[in-house]
Coordinates of C-alpha atoms and ligand atoms in Angstrom, one line a residue:
X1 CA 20.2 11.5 6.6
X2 CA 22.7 9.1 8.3
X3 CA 24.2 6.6 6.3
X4 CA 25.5 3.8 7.1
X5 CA 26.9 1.6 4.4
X6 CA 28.1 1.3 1.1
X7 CA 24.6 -0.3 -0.4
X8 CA 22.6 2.4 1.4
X9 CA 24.3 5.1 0.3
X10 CA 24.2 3.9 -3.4
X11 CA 20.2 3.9 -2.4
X12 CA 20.2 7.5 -1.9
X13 CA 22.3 8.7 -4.4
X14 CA 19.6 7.8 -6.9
X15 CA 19.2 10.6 -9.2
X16 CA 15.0 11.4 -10.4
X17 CA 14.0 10.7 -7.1
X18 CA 10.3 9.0 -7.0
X19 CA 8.6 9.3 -4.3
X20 CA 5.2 8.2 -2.8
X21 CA 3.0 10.9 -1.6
X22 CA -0.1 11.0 0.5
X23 CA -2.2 13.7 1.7
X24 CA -5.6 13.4 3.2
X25 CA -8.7 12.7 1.0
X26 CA -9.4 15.4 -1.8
X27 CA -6.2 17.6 -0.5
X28 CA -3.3 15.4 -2.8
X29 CA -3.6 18.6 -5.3
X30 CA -2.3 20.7 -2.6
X31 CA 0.4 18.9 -1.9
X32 CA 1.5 18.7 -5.4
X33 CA 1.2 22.5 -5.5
X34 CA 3.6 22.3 -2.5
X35 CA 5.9 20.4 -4.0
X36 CA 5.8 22.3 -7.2
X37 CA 6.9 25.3 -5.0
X38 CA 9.5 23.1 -3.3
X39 CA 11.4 21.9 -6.1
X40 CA 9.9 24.1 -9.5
X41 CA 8.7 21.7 -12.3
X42 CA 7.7 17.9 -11.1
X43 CA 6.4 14.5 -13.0
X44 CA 3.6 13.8 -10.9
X45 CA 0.9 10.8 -11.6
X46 CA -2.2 10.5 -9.4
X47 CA -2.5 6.2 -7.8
X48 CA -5.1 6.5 -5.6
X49 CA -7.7 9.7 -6.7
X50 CA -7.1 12.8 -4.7
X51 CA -5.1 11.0 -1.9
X52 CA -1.7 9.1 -3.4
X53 CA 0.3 10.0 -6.4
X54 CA 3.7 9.6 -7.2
X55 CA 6.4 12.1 -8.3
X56 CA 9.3 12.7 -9.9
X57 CA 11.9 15.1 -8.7
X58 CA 14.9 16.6 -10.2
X59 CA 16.8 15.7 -7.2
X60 CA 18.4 12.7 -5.6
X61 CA 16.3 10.8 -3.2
X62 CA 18.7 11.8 -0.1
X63 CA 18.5 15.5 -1.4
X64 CA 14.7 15.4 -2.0
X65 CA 14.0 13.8 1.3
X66 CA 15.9 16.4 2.8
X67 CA 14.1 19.4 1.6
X68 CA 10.7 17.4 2.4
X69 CA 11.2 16.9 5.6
X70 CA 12.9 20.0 6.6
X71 CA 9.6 22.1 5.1
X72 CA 7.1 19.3 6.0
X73 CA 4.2 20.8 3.9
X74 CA 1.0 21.4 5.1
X75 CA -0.9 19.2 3.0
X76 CA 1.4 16.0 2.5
X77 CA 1.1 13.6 5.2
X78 CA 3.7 11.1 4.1
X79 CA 6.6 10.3 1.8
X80 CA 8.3 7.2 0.5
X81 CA 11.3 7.3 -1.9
X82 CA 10.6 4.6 -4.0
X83 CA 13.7 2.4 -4.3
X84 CA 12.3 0.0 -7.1
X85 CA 9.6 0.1 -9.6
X86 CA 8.1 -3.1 -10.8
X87 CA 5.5 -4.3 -13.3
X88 CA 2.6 -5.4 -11.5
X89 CA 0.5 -7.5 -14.4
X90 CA 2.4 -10.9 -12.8
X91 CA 1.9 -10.3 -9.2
X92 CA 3.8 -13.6 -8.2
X93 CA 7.0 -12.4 -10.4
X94 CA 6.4 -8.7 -8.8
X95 CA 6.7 -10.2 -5.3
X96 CA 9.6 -12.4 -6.2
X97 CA 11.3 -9.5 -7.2
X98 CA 10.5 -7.1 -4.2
X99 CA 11.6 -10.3 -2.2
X100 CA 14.5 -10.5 -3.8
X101 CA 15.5 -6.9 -3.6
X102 CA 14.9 -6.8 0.2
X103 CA 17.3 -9.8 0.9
X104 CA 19.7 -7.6 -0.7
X105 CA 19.5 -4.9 1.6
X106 CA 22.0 -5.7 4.3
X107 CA 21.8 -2.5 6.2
X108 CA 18.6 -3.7 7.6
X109 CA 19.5 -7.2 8.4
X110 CA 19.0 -7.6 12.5
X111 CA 17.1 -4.2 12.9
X112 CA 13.4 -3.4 13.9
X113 CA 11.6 -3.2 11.0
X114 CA 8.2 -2.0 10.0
X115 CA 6.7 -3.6 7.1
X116 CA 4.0 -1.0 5.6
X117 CA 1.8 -2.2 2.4
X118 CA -1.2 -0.2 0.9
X119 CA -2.7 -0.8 -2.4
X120 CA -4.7 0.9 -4.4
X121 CA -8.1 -0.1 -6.6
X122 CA -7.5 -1.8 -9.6
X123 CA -3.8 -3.6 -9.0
X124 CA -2.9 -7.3 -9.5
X125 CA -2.9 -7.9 -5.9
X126 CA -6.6 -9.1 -4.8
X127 CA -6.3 -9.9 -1.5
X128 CA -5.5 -7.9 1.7
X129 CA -2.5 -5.7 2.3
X130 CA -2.1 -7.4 5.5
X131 CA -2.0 -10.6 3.7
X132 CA 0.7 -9.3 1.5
X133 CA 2.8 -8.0 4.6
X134 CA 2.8 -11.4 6.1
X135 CA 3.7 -13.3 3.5
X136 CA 6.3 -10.6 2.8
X137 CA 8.1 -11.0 6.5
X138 CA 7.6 -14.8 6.1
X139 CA 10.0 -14.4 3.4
X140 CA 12.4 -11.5 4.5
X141 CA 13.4 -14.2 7.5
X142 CA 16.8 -14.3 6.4
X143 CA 16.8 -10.6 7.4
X144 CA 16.7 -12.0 10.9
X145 CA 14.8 -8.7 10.9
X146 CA 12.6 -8.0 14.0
X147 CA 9.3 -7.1 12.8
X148 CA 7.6 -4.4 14.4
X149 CA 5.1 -1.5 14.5
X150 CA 6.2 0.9 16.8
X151 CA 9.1 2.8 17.0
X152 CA 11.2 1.1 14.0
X153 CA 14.5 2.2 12.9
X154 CA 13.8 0.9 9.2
X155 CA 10.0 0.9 7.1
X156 CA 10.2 -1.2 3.9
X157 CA 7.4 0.2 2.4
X158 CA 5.4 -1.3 -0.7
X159 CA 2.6 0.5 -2.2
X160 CA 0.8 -2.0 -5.1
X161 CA -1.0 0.5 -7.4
X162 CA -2.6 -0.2 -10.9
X163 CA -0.3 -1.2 -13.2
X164 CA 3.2 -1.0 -10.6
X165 CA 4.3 -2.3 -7.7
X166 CA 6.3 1.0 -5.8
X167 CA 9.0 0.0 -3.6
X168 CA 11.1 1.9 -0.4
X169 CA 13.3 1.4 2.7
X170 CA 13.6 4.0 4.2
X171 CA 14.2 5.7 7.9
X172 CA 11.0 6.2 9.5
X173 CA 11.7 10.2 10.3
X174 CA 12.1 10.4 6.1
X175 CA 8.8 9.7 5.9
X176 CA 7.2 12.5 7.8
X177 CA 5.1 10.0 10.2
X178 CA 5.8 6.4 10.8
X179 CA 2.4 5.0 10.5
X180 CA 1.9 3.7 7.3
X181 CA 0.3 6.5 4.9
X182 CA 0.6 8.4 7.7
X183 CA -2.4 7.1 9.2
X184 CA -2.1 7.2 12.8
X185 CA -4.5 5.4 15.0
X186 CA -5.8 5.7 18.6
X187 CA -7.7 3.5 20.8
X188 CA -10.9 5.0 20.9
X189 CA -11.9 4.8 24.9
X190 CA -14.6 4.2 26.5
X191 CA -16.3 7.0 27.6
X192 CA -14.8 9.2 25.3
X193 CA -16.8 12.7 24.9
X194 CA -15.6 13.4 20.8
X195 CA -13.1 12.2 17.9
X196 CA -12.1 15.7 17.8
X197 CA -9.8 14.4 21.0
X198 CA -7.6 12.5 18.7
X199 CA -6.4 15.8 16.7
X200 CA -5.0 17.0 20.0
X201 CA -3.5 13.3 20.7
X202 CA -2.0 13.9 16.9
X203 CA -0.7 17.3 17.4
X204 CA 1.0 16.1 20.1
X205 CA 2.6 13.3 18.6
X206 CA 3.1 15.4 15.0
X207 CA 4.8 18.8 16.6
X208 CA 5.9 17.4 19.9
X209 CA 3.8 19.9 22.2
X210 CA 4.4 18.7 26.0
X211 CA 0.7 19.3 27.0
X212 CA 1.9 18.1 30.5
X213 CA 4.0 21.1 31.1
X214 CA 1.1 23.7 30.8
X215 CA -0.8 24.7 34.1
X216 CA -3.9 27.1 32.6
X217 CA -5.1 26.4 29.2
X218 CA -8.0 28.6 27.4
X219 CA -10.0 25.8 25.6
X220 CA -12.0 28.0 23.1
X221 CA -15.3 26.5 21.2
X222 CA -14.5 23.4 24.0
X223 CA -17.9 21.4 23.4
X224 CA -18.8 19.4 24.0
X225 CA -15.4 18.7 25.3
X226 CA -13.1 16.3 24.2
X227 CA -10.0 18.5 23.7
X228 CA -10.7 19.6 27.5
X229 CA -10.9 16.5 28.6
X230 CA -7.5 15.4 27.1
X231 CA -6.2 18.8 28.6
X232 CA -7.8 17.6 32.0
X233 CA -6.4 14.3 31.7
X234 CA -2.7 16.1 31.4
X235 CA -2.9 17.3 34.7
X236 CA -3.9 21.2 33.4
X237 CA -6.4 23.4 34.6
X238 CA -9.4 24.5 31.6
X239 CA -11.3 27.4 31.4
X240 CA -13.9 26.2 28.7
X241 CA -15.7 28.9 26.4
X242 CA -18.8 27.5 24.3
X243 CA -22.2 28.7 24.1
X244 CA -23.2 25.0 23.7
X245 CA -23.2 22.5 26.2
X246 CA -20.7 20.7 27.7
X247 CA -20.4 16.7 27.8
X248 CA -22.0 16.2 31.7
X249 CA -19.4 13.7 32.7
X250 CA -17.4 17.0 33.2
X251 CA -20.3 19.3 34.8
X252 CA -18.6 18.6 38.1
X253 CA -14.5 18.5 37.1
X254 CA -12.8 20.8 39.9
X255 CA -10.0 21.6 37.3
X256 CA -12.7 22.6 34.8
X257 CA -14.6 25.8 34.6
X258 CA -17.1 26.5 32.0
X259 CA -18.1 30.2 30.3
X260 CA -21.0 29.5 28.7
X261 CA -20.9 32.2 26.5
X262 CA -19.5 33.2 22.7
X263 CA -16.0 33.4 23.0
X264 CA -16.2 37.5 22.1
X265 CA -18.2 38.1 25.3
X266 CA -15.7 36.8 27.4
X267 CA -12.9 38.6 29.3
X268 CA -9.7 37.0 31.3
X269 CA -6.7 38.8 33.2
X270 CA -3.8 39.6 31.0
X271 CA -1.3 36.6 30.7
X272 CA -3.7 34.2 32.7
X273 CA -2.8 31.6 30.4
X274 CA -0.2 29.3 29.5
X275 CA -2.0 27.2 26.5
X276 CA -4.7 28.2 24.7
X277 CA -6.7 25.9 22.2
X278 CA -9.0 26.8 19.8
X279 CA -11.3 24.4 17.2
X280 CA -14.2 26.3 16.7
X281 CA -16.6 24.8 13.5
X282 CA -16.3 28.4 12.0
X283 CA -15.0 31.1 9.7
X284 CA -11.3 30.8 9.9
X285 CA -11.1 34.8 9.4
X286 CA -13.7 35.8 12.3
X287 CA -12.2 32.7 14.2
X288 CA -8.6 34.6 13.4
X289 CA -9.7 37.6 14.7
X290 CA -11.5 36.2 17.6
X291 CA -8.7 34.5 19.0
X292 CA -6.0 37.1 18.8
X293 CA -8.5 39.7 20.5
X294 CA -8.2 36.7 23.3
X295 CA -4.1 36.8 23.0
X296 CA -3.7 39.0 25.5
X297 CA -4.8 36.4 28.1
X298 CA -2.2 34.0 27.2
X299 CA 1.6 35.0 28.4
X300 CA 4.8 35.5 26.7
X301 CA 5.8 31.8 25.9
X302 CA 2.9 30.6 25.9
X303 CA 1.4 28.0 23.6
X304 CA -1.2 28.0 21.0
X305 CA -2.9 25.1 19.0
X306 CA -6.1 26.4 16.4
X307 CA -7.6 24.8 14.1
X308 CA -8.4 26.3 10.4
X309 CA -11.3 25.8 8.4
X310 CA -10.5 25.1 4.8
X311 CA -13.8 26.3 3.7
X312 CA -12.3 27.0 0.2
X313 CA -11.4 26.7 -2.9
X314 CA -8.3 28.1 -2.5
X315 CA -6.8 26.3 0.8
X316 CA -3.5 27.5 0.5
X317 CA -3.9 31.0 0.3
X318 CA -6.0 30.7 3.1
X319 CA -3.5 29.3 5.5
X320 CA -1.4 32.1 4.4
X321 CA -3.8 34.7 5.2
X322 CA -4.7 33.0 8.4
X323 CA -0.9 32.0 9.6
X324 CA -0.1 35.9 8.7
X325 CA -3.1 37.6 11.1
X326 CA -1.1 35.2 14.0
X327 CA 2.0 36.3 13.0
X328 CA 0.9 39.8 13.4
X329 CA -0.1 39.4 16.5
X330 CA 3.1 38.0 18.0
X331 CA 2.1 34.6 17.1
X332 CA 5.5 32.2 15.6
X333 CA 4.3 29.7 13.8
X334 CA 5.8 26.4 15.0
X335 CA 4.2 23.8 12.5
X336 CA 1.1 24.1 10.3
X337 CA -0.3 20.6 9.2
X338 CA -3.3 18.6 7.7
X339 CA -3.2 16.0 10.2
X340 CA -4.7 12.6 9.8
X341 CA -7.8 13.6 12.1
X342 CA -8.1 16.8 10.3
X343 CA -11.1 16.5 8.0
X344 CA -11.4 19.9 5.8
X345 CA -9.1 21.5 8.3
X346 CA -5.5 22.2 9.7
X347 CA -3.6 22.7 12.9
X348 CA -1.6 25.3 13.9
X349 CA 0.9 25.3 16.3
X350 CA 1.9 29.3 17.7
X351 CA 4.4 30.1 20.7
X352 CA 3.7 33.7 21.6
X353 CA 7.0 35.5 21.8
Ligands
SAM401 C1 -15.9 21.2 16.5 S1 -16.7 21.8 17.9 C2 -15.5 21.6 19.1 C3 -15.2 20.3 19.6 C4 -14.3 20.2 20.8 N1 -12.9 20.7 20.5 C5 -14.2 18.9 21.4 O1 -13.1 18.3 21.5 O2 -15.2 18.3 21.8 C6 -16.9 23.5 17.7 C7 -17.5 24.2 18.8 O3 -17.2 25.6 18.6 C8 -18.3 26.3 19.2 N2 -18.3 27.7 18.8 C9 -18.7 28.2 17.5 N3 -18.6 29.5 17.5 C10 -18.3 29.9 18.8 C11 -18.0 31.2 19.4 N4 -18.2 32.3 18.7 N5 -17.6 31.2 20.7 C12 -17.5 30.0 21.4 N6 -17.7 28.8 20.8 C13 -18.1 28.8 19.6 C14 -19.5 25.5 18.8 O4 -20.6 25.8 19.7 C15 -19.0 24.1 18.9 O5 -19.3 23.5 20.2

């Protein structure tokens, strides 16, 4: 973590770090688990059920923040150290003192900043979050702040739950995404064949994967097609393998052929393949097994991106299981991650060595 000044550095030196956690819908107990593993014993109070909770860490914030991002768990989507805790019953004395806390700040005084509010059910604060953000940057003009969405170099973050108002300014690459909760959003387009297309668009984004550099990608369980689509789209040629049908705005793609048939009928050249892709609605262990029977087709090097069925109770030992049958096969795991567009699943991102 960089810092920069005097008052930043007293930010981050805060001992009992609190931090604001978020993991998709129903997967927030996983990502305490994580965190448990992380850093042993933890405080940890749920703010929004099975999606936002705070905890307490025997660590500072800098030192915490740290070892988040450097293991980026599976199931958290993203962190905020909390800088300030307030008492939310008066919400007109809470946002006086958040206002003047910010002005107080002056390492973010001329910067791009991204103003991100959530609230939960329940708090003082009846009106929007957007509302609250505006009147917030009305106030923060002093700041002579430049407030922005995309690509800021600082995120104030406020997150008004029950009974507190939670409080952070933080770096944007601290907080393991820089949409706010981690909620990243995509133009949906017209024409567009499936939402699964967006968990490619996110894995991109998330792990970094330069799509555009591939030439042959394996697009395993492809219908009806979205993911080839996007793979189309970045100048790749698709083999697609799916018993179902295919969307018909690609029957006639020349950079597209289609296998109709269950991916373990199939059979490719060895190393005929630079990417492969796999999101297949199905057991994760058969999927597991299918795919690295299908390894041989992709080359040294080559990249892999799967998604895993959580079809459990037990999530996390699943993962395991799964990221372990890859790794046998000469799989290295680059990133494993619930992503926003993950419903009950996750992404894996393999390079084959
Ligand atoms: C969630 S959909 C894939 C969506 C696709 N990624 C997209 O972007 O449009 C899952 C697909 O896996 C296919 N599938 C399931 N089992 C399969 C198998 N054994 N071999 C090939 N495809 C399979 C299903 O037919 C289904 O079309």
């Amino acid at each position: 973590m960089v810092e920069h000044n005097a008052s930043q550095k007293q930010d981050n030196e805060q001992y009992s770090a609190k931090i604001i956690c978020t993991a998709n819908h129903g997967f927030a107990p996983y990502a305490q688990e994580e965190l448990r593993r992380l850093f042993g014993s933890l405080k940890s109070t749920m703010l929004i059920p099975g999606e936002v909770f705070v905890v307490t860490l025997g660590a500072t914030i800098q030192d915490a923040v740290e070892r988040i991002t450097e293991k980026s768990p599976v199931f958290l989507r993203h962190v905020f150290p909390v800088l300030m805790e307030i008492p939310g019953e008066d919400k007109e004395l809470a946002f006086e003192q958040v206002v003047a806390y910010l002005l107080k700040r002056d390492y973010i005084e001329g910067s791009r900043v991204s103003v991100q509010v959530r609230k939960a059910d329940g708090s003082t604060w009846t009106e929007s979050p957007g509302i609250l953000r505006d009147k917030l940057q009305e106030e923060l003009a002093p700041l002579e702040a430049e407030f922005t969405v995309l690509n800021p170099e600082w995120v104030i973050s406020l997150f008004v739950a029950k009974t507190a108002w939670y409080l952070g300014v933080s770096r944007p690459e601290n907080n393991l995404s820089d949409w706010n909760g981690g909620a990243i959003r995509f133009q949906r387009e017209e024409g567009q064949i499936s939402r699964a297309k967006f968990k490619l668009l996110e894995a991109e984004k998330e792990f970094g994967i330069p799509f555009s550099s591939f030439r042959n990608a394996l697009d395993i369980g492809a219908a009806p097609g979205g993911w080839s689509s996007f793979l189309l789209e970045r100048g790749l040629k698709v083999t697609a393998v799916d018993p179902a049908k295919m969307h018909e705005s690609l029957l006639d793609h020349p950079n597209l052929r289609i296998v109709n048939k269950n991916a373990s009928d199939v059979k490719f050249k060895e190393a005929q393949f630079d990417l492969l892709v796999c999101d297949m609605s199905w057991s994760p262990k058969l999927m597991a097994r299918m795919v690295t029977d299908l390894l041989y087709s992709l080359a040294s090097g080559g990249t892999a991106v799967v998604t895993v069925k959580l079809l459990t109770k037990k999530p996390m030992a699943l993962v395991h299981e799964i990221m372990d049958i890859f790794e046998d096969s000469r799989m290295q795991i680059q990133g494993a991650k619930q992503l926003f567009h993950n419903r009950d699943e996750i992404t894996l991102y393999m390079i084959k060595y």
